[in-house]
Short mmCIF file of C-alpha atoms in Angstrom, two decimals:
data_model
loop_
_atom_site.label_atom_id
_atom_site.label_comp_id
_atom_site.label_asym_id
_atom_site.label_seq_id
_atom_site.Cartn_x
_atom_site.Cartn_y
_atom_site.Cartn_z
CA UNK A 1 2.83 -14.92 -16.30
CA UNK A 2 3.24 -18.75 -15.75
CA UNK A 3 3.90 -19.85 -12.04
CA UNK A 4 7.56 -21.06 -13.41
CA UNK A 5 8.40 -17.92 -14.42
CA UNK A 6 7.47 -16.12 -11.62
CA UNK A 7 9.65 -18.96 -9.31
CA UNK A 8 12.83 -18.41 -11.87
CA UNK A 9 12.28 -14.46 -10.96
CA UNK A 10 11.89 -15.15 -7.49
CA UNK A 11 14.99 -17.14 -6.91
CA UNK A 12 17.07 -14.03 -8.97
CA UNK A 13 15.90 -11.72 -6.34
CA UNK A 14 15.25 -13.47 -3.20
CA UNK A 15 18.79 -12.79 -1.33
CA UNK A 16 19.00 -9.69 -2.55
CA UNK A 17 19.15 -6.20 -0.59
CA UNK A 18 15.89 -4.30 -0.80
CA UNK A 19 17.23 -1.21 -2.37
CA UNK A 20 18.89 -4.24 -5.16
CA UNK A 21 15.67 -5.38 -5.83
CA UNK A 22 14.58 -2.00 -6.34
CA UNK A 23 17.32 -0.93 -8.76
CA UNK A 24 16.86 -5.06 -10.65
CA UNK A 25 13.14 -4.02 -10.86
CA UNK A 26 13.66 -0.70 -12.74
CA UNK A 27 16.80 -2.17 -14.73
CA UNK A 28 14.58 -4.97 -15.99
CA UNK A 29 10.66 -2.55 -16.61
CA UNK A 30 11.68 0.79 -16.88
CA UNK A 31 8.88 3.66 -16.73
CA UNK A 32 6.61 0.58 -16.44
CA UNK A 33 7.14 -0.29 -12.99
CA UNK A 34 6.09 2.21 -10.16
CA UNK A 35 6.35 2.42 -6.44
CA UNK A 36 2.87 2.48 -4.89
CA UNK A 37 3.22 4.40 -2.09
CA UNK A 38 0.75 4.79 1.13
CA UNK A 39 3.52 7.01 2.76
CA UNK A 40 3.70 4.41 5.42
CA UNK A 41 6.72 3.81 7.39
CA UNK A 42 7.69 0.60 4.80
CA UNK A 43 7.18 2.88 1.73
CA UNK A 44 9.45 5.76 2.66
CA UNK A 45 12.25 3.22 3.43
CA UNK A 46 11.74 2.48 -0.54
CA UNK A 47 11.79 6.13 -1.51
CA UNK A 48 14.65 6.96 0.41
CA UNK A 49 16.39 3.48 -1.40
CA UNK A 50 14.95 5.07 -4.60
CA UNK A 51 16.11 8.42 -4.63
CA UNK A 52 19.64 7.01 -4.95
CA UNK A 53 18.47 5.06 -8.44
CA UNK A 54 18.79 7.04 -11.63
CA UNK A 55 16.72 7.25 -13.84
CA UNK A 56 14.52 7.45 -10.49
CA UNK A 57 11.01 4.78 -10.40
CA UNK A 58 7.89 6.36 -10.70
CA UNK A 59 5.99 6.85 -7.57
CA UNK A 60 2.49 7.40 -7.40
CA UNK A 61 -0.01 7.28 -3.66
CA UNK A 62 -3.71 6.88 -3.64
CA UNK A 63 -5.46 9.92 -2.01
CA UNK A 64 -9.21 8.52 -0.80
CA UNK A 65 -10.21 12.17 0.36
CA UNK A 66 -10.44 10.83 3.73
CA UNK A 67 -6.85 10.86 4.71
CA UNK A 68 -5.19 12.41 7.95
CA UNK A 69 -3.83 15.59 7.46
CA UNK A 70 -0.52 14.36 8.55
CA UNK A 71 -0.50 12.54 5.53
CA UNK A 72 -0.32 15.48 3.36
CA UNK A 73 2.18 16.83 5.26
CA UNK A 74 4.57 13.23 4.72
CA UNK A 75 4.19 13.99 0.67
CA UNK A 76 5.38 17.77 0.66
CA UNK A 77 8.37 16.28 3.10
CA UNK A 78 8.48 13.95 0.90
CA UNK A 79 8.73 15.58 -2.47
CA UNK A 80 11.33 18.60 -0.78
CA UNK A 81 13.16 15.91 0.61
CA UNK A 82 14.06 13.52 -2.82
CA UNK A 83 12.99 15.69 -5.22
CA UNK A 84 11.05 12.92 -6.62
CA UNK A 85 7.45 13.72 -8.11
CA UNK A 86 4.64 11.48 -6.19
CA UNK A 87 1.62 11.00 -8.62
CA UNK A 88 -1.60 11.49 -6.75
CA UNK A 89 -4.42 9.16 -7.93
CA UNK A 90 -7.92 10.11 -6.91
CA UNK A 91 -11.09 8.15 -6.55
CA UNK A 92 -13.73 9.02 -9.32
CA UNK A 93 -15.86 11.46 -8.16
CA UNK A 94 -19.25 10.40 -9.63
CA UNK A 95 -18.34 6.89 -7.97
CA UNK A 96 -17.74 8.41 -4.44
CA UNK A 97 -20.98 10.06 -5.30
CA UNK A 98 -23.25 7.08 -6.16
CA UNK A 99 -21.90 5.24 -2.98
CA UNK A 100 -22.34 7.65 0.05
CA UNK A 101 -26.24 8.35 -1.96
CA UNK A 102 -26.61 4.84 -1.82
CA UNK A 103 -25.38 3.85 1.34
CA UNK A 104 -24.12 7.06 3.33
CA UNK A 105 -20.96 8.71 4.13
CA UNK A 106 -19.93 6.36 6.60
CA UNK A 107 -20.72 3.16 5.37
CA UNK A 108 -17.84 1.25 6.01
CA UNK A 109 -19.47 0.74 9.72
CA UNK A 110 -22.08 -1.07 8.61
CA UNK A 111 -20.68 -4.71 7.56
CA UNK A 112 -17.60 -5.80 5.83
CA UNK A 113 -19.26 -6.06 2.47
CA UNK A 114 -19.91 -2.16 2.92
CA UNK A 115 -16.41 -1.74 4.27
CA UNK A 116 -14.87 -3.35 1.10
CA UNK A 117 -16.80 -1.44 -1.18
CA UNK A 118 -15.68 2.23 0.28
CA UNK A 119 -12.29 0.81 -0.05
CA UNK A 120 -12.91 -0.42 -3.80
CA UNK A 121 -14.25 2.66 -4.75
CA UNK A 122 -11.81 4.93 -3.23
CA UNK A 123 -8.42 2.61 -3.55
CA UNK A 124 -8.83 -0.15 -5.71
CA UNK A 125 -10.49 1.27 -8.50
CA UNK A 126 -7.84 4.16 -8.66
CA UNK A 127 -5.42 1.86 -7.96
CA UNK A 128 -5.97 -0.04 -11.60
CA UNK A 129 -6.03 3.14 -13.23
CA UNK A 130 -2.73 3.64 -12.08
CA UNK A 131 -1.33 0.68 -12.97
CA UNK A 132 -3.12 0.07 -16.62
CA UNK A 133 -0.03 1.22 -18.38
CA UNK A 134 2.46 -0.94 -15.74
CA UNK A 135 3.89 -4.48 -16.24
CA UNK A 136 5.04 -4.63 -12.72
CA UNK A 137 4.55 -2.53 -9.52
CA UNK A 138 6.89 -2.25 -5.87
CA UNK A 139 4.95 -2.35 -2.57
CA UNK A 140 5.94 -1.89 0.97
CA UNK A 141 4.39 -4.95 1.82
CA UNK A 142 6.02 -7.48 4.87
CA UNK A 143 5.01 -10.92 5.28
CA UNK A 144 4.81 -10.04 9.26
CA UNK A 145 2.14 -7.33 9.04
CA UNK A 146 -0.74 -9.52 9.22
CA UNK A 147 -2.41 -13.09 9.28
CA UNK A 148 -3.52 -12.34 5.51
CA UNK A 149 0.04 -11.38 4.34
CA UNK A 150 2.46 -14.43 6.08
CA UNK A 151 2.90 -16.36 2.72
CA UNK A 152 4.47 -13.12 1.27
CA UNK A 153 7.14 -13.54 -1.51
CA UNK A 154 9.18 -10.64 -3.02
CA UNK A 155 7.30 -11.40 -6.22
CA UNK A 156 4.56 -12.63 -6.99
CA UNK A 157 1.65 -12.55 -9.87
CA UNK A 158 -0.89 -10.19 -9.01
CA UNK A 159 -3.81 -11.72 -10.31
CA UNK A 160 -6.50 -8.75 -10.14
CA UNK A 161 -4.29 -6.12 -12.09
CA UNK A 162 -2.80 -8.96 -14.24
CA UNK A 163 1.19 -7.74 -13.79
CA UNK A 164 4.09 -8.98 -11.37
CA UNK A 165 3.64 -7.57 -7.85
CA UNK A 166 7.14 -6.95 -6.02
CA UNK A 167 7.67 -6.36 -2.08
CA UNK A 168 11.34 -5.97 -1.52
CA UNK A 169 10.65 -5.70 2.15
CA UNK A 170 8.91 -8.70 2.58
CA UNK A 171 11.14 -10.88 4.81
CA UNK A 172 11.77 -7.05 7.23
CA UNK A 173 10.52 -7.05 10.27
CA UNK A 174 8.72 -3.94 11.78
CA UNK A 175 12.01 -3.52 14.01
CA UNK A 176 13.96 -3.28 10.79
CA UNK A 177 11.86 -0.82 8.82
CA UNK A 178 12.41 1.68 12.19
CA UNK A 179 15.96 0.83 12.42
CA UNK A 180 16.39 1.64 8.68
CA UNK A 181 14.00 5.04 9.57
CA UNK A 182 15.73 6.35 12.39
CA UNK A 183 19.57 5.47 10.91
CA UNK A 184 18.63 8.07 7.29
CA UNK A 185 16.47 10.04 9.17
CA UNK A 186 13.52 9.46 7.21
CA UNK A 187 10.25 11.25 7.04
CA UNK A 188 7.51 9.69 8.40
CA UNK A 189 3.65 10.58 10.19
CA UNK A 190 3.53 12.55 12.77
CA UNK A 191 0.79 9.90 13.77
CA UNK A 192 3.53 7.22 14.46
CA UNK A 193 5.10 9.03 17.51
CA UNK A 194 1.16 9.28 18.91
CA UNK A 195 0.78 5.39 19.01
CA UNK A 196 -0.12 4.72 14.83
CA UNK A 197 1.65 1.96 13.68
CA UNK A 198 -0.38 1.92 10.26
CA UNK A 199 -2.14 4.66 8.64
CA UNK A 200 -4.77 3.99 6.53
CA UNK A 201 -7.80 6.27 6.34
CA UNK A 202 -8.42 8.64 9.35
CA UNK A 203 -11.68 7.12 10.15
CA UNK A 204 -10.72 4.26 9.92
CA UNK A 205 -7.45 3.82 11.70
CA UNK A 206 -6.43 4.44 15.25
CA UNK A 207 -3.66 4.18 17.77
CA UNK A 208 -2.72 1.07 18.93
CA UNK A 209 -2.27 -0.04 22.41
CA UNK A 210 0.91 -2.64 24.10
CA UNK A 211 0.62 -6.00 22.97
CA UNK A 212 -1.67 -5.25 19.44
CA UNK A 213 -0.55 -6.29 16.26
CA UNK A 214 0.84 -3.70 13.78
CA UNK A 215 -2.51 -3.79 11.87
CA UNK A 216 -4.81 -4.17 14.89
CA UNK A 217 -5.54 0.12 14.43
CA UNK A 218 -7.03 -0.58 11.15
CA UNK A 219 -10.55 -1.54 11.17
CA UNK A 220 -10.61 -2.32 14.69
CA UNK A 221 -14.29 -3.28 14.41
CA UNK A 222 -13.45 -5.92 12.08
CA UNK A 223 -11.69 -9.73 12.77
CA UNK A 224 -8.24 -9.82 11.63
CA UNK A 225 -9.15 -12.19 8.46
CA UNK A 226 -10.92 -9.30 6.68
CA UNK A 227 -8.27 -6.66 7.47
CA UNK A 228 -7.66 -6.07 3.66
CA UNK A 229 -8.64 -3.25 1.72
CA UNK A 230 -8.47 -5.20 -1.80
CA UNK A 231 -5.50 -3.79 -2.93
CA UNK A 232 -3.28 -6.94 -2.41
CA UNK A 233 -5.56 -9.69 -0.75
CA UNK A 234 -8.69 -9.38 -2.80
CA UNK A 235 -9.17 -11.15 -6.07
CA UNK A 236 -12.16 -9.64 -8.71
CA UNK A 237 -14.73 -12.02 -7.43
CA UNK A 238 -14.16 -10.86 -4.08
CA UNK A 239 -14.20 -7.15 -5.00
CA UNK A 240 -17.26 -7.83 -6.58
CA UNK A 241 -18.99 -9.61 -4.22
CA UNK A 242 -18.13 -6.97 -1.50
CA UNK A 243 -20.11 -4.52 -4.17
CA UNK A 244 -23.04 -6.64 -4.51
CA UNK A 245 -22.90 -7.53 -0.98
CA UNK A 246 -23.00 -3.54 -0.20
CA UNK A 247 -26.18 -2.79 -2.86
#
């Protein structure tokens, strides 16, 4: 999609409520637009905005089979809560294979490079299965949750999966998203009230302490200019070279 049309979209949207741009974005694609969901605090603020929205947006999470347990629990809650189906997308299992052969269970200690390539295997590359069929997909993304993400615009052209990429929380702050929680009574991790201010996978991601940044609990080991998993900061070549770098 050309840059202009993307800033024509933009300006549409912009100003508009969250739960508007959810409704605009399903008015406009339809079954071909889904909520990506990491059942993080930001993406059950857009369930509970999309459980009023009928015909109701698909919704679909990535499970890596390394998640916290508490995470499981947030989908069933979830799911009794809205009645909405959540898709679960799972890594390929001769994939997962080949890497922890090749490089171990835990390999995402080892460097960056290996880091990125446990996360393309079990996130990215489920991630563009899911969206193969989609012309657009919603994210729970905020320009305020890290150094990587501070250019954030409600839309904007996802270059690795090829479709429009839309973040109707993207100008929220982190106090928002909790006033929003705690004012619907939303569900949320357990893991929150214990110090987790992003959830990720459970060995990677830990409490955080006073004065950290919302993503300092993810990848701790790491400085905060890598703290991406390639599903929104990474373009192909960098996916790749985080394989190659890995091999």
């Amino acid at each position: 999609m050309p840059a202009t049309d993307i800033t024509e979209l933009g300006s549409q949207v912009r100003s508009l409520p969250p739960a508007e741009v959810l409704q605009w974005a399903q008015d406009r694609y339809g079954d071909r637009v889904a909520i990506a969901s990491s059942l993080g605090p930001e993406d059950q603020v857009l369930l509970h905005m999309a459980a009023s929205i009928e015909p109701g947006p698909r919704v679909f999470t990535l499970d890596t089979g390394r998640l916290f347990p508490e995470t499981y629990d947030v989908i069933r809650e979830s799911v009794e809560r809205y009645g909405m189906p959540i898709e679960v997308m799972f890594p390929d299992t001769s994939d997962v294979e080949e890497m922890v052969r090749a490089h171990g269970v835990d390999l995402f200690r080892d460097s960056v490079a290996a880091r990125k390539l446990c996360c393309d295997v079990r996130k990215v590359r489920p991630l563009k299965r899911a969206l193969a069929d989609m012309d657009a997909w919603i994210t729970g993304l905020r320009a305020g949750q890290s150094p990587t993400r501070e250019a954030l615009e409600v839309l904007s052209w996802d270059e690795t999966n090829g479709l429009l990429r839309i973040a109707p929380l993207a100008s929220w702050t982190e106090e928002d998203v909790w006033t929003y929680i705690r004012a619907h009574d939303v569900p949320v991790s357990a893991l929150h009230a214990r110090g987790f201010r992003s959830i990720g996978c459970a060995p990677c991601t830990r409490a955080t302490f006073p004065g950290e940044d919302v993503r300092d609990g993810r990848w701790w080991w790491e400085s905060p200019e890598h703290k991406e998993c390639g599903l929104h900061a990474c373009g192909a070549k960098e996916a790749h070279d985080a394989s190659e770098g890995a091999s």
